[in-house]
């Protein structure tokens, strides 16, 4: 509460009386999402189609180029992210490029700016019980042009909301 004084003049007598103003309550909407996927960050200085082809060959996948993911930001800015998808009966594997596809009137940025030193991400949804993540990462590291692959904790990322589409 704020105290504001005003002068009340009655005849020749001046009296100061306090006025109490109630401060307005502020409501803040907080949205939180459950991160239900594993995120593997990859350094590989190749085009996404070449990495997808090598992942298909090495892991026996069938990554297929899917429609690009469009992210819209404030100020009429947006970006397109390259998107490859492989779906099994129980799992979904998604290869996405960290950097936006370059084009006209696009926001040329990273999907995860705090990890801009990584080129690609693999998102694994619905991880099954028999799936060994460490063996999976080891197989990715065996690909000749992959310099580095590491499991990231997506829940701790500042811009994790960009991964929810």
PDB file of C-alpha atoms in Angstrom:
ATOM      1  CA  UNK A   1       0.000   0.000   0.000  1.00  0.00           C
ATOM      2  CA  UNK A   2       1.196   3.478  -0.791  1.00  0.00           C
ATOM      3  CA  UNK A   3       0.746   6.423   1.484  1.00  0.00           C
ATOM      4  CA  UNK A   4      -0.124   9.641  -0.287  1.00  0.00           C
ATOM      5  CA  UNK A   5      -0.911  12.768   1.688  1.00  0.00           C
ATOM      6  CA  UNK A   6      -3.214  15.517   0.553  1.00  0.00           C
ATOM      7  CA  UNK A   7      -3.937  18.855   2.115  1.00  0.00           C
ATOM      8  CA  UNK A   8      -7.445  19.553   3.311  1.00  0.00           C
ATOM      9  CA  UNK A   9      -8.048  23.216   3.819  1.00  0.00           C
ATOM     10  CA  UNK A  10     -11.046  24.083   5.960  1.00  0.00           C
ATOM     11  CA  UNK A  11     -11.385  27.771   6.596  1.00  0.00           C
ATOM     12  CA  UNK A  12      -7.991  28.825   7.844  1.00  0.00           C
ATOM     13  CA  UNK A  13      -7.044  25.398   9.290  1.00  0.00           C
ATOM     14  CA  UNK A  14      -4.826  23.176   7.140  1.00  0.00           C
ATOM     15  CA  UNK A  15      -4.872  19.438   7.933  1.00  0.00           C
ATOM     16  CA  UNK A  16      -2.830  16.723   6.300  1.00  0.00           C
ATOM     17  CA  UNK A  17      -4.688  13.408   5.974  1.00  0.00           C
ATOM     18  CA  UNK A  18      -3.149  10.186   4.663  1.00  0.00           C
ATOM     19  CA  UNK A  19      -4.792   8.478   1.699  1.00  0.00           C
ATOM     20  CA  UNK A  20      -4.121   4.766   1.219  1.00  0.00           C
ATOM     21  CA  UNK A  21      -4.040   3.423  -2.312  1.00  0.00           C
ATOM     22  CA  UNK A  22      -4.244  -0.314  -2.801  1.00  0.00           C
ATOM     23  CA  UNK A  23      -1.727  -1.558  -5.344  1.00  0.00           C
ATOM     24  CA  UNK A  24      -3.106  -3.612  -8.216  1.00  0.00           C
ATOM     25  CA  UNK A  25      -2.370  -7.310  -8.148  1.00  0.00           C
ATOM     26  CA  UNK A  26      -0.393  -8.564 -11.128  1.00  0.00           C
ATOM     27  CA  UNK A  27      -1.085 -11.962 -12.587  1.00  0.00           C
ATOM     28  CA  UNK A  28       1.586 -13.681 -14.595  1.00  0.00           C
ATOM     29  CA  UNK A  29       0.816 -16.556 -16.922  1.00  0.00           C
ATOM     30  CA  UNK A  30       3.498 -19.205 -16.837  1.00  0.00           C
ATOM     31  CA  UNK A  31       3.402 -21.969 -19.393  1.00  0.00           C
ATOM     32  CA  UNK A  32       5.500 -25.046 -18.940  1.00  0.00           C
ATOM     33  CA  UNK A  33       5.738 -28.019 -21.236  1.00  0.00           C
ATOM     34  CA  UNK A  34       6.714 -31.522 -20.383  1.00  0.00           C
ATOM     35  CA  UNK A  35       9.836 -32.411 -22.335  1.00  0.00           C
ATOM     36  CA  UNK A  36       9.090 -35.973 -23.441  1.00  0.00           C
ATOM     37  CA  UNK A  37      11.971 -36.527 -25.828  1.00  0.00           C
ATOM     38  CA  UNK A  38      15.708 -37.105 -25.744  1.00  0.00           C
ATOM     39  CA  UNK A  39      17.923 -34.616 -27.552  1.00  0.00           C
ATOM     40  CA  UNK A  40      21.253 -35.480 -29.131  1.00  0.00           C
ATOM     41  CA  UNK A  41      23.401 -32.602 -30.378  1.00  0.00           C
ATOM     42  CA  UNK A  42      25.696 -33.300 -33.336  1.00  0.00           C
ATOM     43  CA  UNK A  43      28.630 -31.491 -34.936  1.00  0.00           C
ATOM     44  CA  UNK A  44      28.964 -32.441 -38.590  1.00  0.00           C
ATOM     45  CA  UNK A  45      30.054 -30.040 -41.307  1.00  0.00           C
ATOM     46  CA  UNK A  46      27.903 -31.557 -44.080  1.00  0.00           C
ATOM     47  CA  UNK A  47      24.514 -30.829 -45.608  1.00  0.00           C
ATOM     48  CA  UNK A  48      21.531 -32.329 -43.797  1.00  0.00           C
ATOM     49  CA  UNK A  49      20.659 -34.690 -46.640  1.00  0.00           C
ATOM     50  CA  UNK A  50      24.138 -36.249 -46.471  1.00  0.00           C
ATOM     51  CA  UNK A  51      23.904 -36.737 -42.705  1.00  0.00           C
ATOM     52  CA  UNK A  52      20.404 -38.226 -43.116  1.00  0.00           C
ATOM     53  CA  UNK A  53      21.708 -40.607 -45.788  1.00  0.00           C
ATOM     54  CA  UNK A  54      24.606 -41.723 -43.576  1.00  0.00           C
ATOM     55  CA  UNK A  55      22.325 -42.197 -40.542  1.00  0.00           C
ATOM     56  CA  UNK A  56      20.040 -44.326 -42.722  1.00  0.00           C
ATOM     57  CA  UNK A  57      22.989 -46.406 -43.875  1.00  0.00           C
ATOM     58  CA  UNK A  58      24.650 -46.768 -40.449  1.00  0.00           C
ATOM     59  CA  UNK A  59      21.556 -47.291 -38.277  1.00  0.00           C
ATOM     60  CA  UNK A  60      19.254 -49.013 -40.753  1.00  0.00           C
ATOM     61  CA  UNK A  61      16.819 -46.130 -40.654  1.00  0.00           C
ATOM     62  CA  UNK A  62      14.638 -44.617 -43.319  1.00  0.00           C
ATOM     63  CA  UNK A  63      14.871 -40.883 -42.580  1.00  0.00           C
ATOM     64  CA  UNK A  64      12.689 -39.057 -45.070  1.00  0.00           C
ATOM     65  CA  UNK A  65      12.667 -35.326 -45.791  1.00  0.00           C
ATOM     66  CA  UNK A  66       9.505 -33.927 -44.227  1.00  0.00           C
ATOM     67  CA  UNK A  67       7.926 -30.512 -44.586  1.00  0.00           C
ATOM     68  CA  UNK A  68      10.162 -27.795 -43.145  1.00  0.00           C
ATOM     69  CA  UNK A  69       9.208 -26.607 -39.683  1.00  0.00           C
ATOM     70  CA  UNK A  70       8.106 -22.970 -39.607  1.00  0.00           C
ATOM     71  CA  UNK A  71       8.679 -21.041 -36.402  1.00  0.00           C
ATOM     72  CA  UNK A  72       7.084 -17.610 -36.018  1.00  0.00           C
ATOM     73  CA  UNK A  73       8.457 -14.986 -33.672  1.00  0.00           C
ATOM     74  CA  UNK A  74       7.309 -11.537 -32.630  1.00  0.00           C
ATOM     75  CA  UNK A  75       7.889  -8.644 -34.980  1.00  0.00           C
ATOM     76  CA  UNK A  76       6.850 -10.562 -38.129  1.00  0.00           C
ATOM     77  CA  UNK A  77       9.994 -12.683 -37.972  1.00  0.00           C
ATOM     78  CA  UNK A  78      10.053 -16.358 -38.693  1.00  0.00           C
ATOM     79  CA  UNK A  79      12.376 -19.128 -39.737  1.00  0.00           C
ATOM     80  CA  UNK A  80      12.246 -22.442 -41.520  1.00  0.00           C
ATOM     81  CA  UNK A  81      14.049 -25.446 -40.077  1.00  0.00           C
ATOM     82  CA  UNK A  82      15.018 -28.484 -42.130  1.00  0.00           C
ATOM     83  CA  UNK A  83      13.225 -31.587 -40.870  1.00  0.00           C
ATOM     84  CA  UNK A  84      13.819 -35.315 -41.518  1.00  0.00           C
ATOM     85  CA  UNK A  85      11.613 -37.951 -39.932  1.00  0.00           C
ATOM     86  CA  UNK A  86      11.836 -41.694 -39.273  1.00  0.00           C
ATOM     87  CA  UNK A  87       8.954 -43.375 -37.498  1.00  0.00           C
ATOM     88  CA  UNK A  88       8.789 -46.891 -36.096  1.00  0.00           C
ATOM     89  CA  UNK A  89       5.891 -48.535 -34.340  1.00  0.00           C
ATOM     90  CA  UNK A  90       7.028 -47.222 -30.945  1.00  0.00           C
ATOM     91  CA  UNK A  91       9.462 -44.375 -31.610  1.00  0.00           C
ATOM     92  CA  UNK A  92       9.876 -41.226 -33.647  1.00  0.00           C
ATOM     93  CA  UNK A  93      13.324 -40.025 -34.700  1.00  0.00           C
ATOM     94  CA  UNK A  94      13.628 -36.485 -36.032  1.00  0.00           C
ATOM     95  CA  UNK A  95      16.767 -34.938 -37.522  1.00  0.00           C
ATOM     96  CA  UNK A  96      16.628 -31.148 -37.488  1.00  0.00           C
ATOM     97  CA  UNK A  97      19.167 -28.570 -38.491  1.00  0.00           C
ATOM     98  CA  UNK A  98      20.075 -26.043 -35.805  1.00  0.00           C
ATOM     99  CA  UNK A  99      20.466 -23.157 -38.239  1.00  0.00           C
ATOM    100  CA  UNK A 100      17.515 -21.773 -40.180  1.00  0.00           C
ATOM    101  CA  UNK A 101      17.249 -22.397 -43.899  1.00  0.00           C
ATOM    102  CA  UNK A 102      18.486 -19.257 -45.605  1.00  0.00           C
ATOM    103  CA  UNK A 103      15.963 -17.390 -47.672  1.00  0.00           C
ATOM    104  CA  UNK A 104      14.293 -14.073 -48.271  1.00  0.00           C
ATOM    105  CA  UNK A 105      12.487 -12.307 -45.444  1.00  0.00           C
ATOM    106  CA  UNK A 106      13.546 -14.866 -42.898  1.00  0.00           C
ATOM    107  CA  UNK A 107      15.107 -14.577 -39.538  1.00  0.00           C
ATOM    108  CA  UNK A 108      18.497 -16.197 -40.046  1.00  0.00           C
ATOM    109  CA  UNK A 109      19.168 -17.659 -36.640  1.00  0.00           C
ATOM    110  CA  UNK A 110      19.496 -20.829 -34.627  1.00  0.00           C
ATOM    111  CA  UNK A 111      16.651 -22.918 -33.290  1.00  0.00           C
ATOM    112  CA  UNK A 112      18.657 -23.248 -30.042  1.00  0.00           C
ATOM    113  CA  UNK A 113      20.869 -20.118 -29.858  1.00  0.00           C
ATOM    114  CA  UNK A 114      22.686 -21.217 -26.709  1.00  0.00           C
ATOM    115  CA  UNK A 115      23.945 -24.290 -28.616  1.00  0.00           C
ATOM    116  CA  UNK A 116      24.970 -22.550 -31.831  1.00  0.00           C
ATOM    117  CA  UNK A 117      28.204 -24.534 -31.998  1.00  0.00           C
ATOM    118  CA  UNK A 118      26.131 -27.647 -32.853  1.00  0.00           C
ATOM    119  CA  UNK A 119      24.932 -28.187 -36.412  1.00  0.00           C
ATOM    120  CA  UNK A 120      22.135 -30.746 -35.941  1.00  0.00           C
ATOM    121  CA  UNK A 121      19.859 -32.292 -33.355  1.00  0.00           C
ATOM    122  CA  UNK A 122      18.243 -35.704 -33.225  1.00  0.00           C
ATOM    123  CA  UNK A 123      15.043 -35.776 -31.220  1.00  0.00           C
ATOM    124  CA  UNK A 124      13.950 -39.199 -29.986  1.00  0.00           C
ATOM    125  CA  UNK A 125      10.328 -39.385 -28.904  1.00  0.00           C
ATOM    126  CA  UNK A 126       8.741 -42.304 -27.021  1.00  0.00           C
ATOM    127  CA  UNK A 127      12.001 -43.953 -26.051  1.00  0.00           C
ATOM    128  CA  UNK A 128      11.369 -47.653 -25.520  1.00  0.00           C
ATOM    129  CA  UNK A 129      12.665 -49.754 -22.629  1.00  0.00           C
ATOM    130  CA  UNK A 130      15.081 -51.820 -24.721  1.00  0.00           C
ATOM    131  CA  UNK A 131      16.628 -48.771 -26.408  1.00  0.00           C
ATOM    132  CA  UNK A 132      20.256 -48.177 -25.342  1.00  0.00           C
ATOM    133  CA  UNK A 133      20.973 -44.469 -25.762  1.00  0.00           C
ATOM    134  CA  UNK A 134      24.731 -44.768 -25.128  1.00  0.00           C
ATOM    135  CA  UNK A 135      25.156 -47.413 -27.845  1.00  0.00           C
ATOM    136  CA  UNK A 136      23.076 -45.264 -30.160  1.00  0.00           C
ATOM    137  CA  UNK A 137      25.323 -42.218 -29.588  1.00  0.00           C
ATOM    138  CA  UNK A 138      28.436 -44.382 -30.068  1.00  0.00           C
ATOM    139  CA  UNK A 139      27.144 -45.503 -33.484  1.00  0.00           C
ATOM    140  CA  UNK A 140      26.541 -41.888 -34.483  1.00  0.00           C
ATOM    141  CA  UNK A 141      30.111 -40.985 -33.456  1.00  0.00           C
ATOM    142  CA  UNK A 142      31.424 -43.727 -35.791  1.00  0.00           C
ATOM    143  CA  UNK A 143      30.139 -41.840 -38.849  1.00  0.00           C
ATOM    144  CA  UNK A 144      33.296 -40.395 -40.483  1.00  0.00           C
ATOM    145  CA  UNK A 145      32.204 -36.735 -40.789  1.00  0.00           C
ATOM    146  CA  UNK A 146      30.561 -36.508 -37.348  1.00  0.00           C
ATOM    147  CA  UNK A 147      33.020 -34.654 -35.139  1.00  0.00           C
ATOM    148  CA  UNK A 148      30.982 -34.791 -31.945  1.00  0.00           C
ATOM    149  CA  UNK A 149      27.685 -36.163 -30.622  1.00  0.00           C
ATOM    150  CA  UNK A 150      26.395 -35.705 -27.097  1.00  0.00           C
ATOM    151  CA  UNK A 151      23.150 -36.179 -25.160  1.00  0.00           C
ATOM    152  CA  UNK A 152      21.701 -32.849 -24.027  1.00  0.00           C
ATOM    153  CA  UNK A 153      19.223 -32.183 -21.231  1.00  0.00           C
ATOM    154  CA  UNK A 154      16.490 -30.371 -23.172  1.00  0.00           C
ATOM    155  CA  UNK A 155      14.649 -29.363 -19.992  1.00  0.00           C
ATOM    156  CA  UNK A 156      17.524 -27.072 -18.934  1.00  0.00           C
ATOM    157  CA  UNK A 157      17.776 -25.220 -22.250  1.00  0.00           C
ATOM    158  CA  UNK A 158      16.726 -21.585 -22.239  1.00  0.00           C
ATOM    159  CA  UNK A 159      15.027 -21.817 -25.646  1.00  0.00           C
ATOM    160  CA  UNK A 160      13.532 -25.304 -25.231  1.00  0.00           C
ATOM    161  CA  UNK A 161      10.167 -23.917 -26.378  1.00  0.00           C
ATOM    162  CA  UNK A 162      11.574 -23.766 -29.921  1.00  0.00           C
ATOM    163  CA  UNK A 163      11.716 -27.569 -29.899  1.00  0.00           C
ATOM    164  CA  UNK A 164       8.005 -27.982 -29.284  1.00  0.00           C
ATOM    165  CA  UNK A 165       6.184 -28.104 -32.625  1.00  0.00           C
TER     166      UNK A 165
END
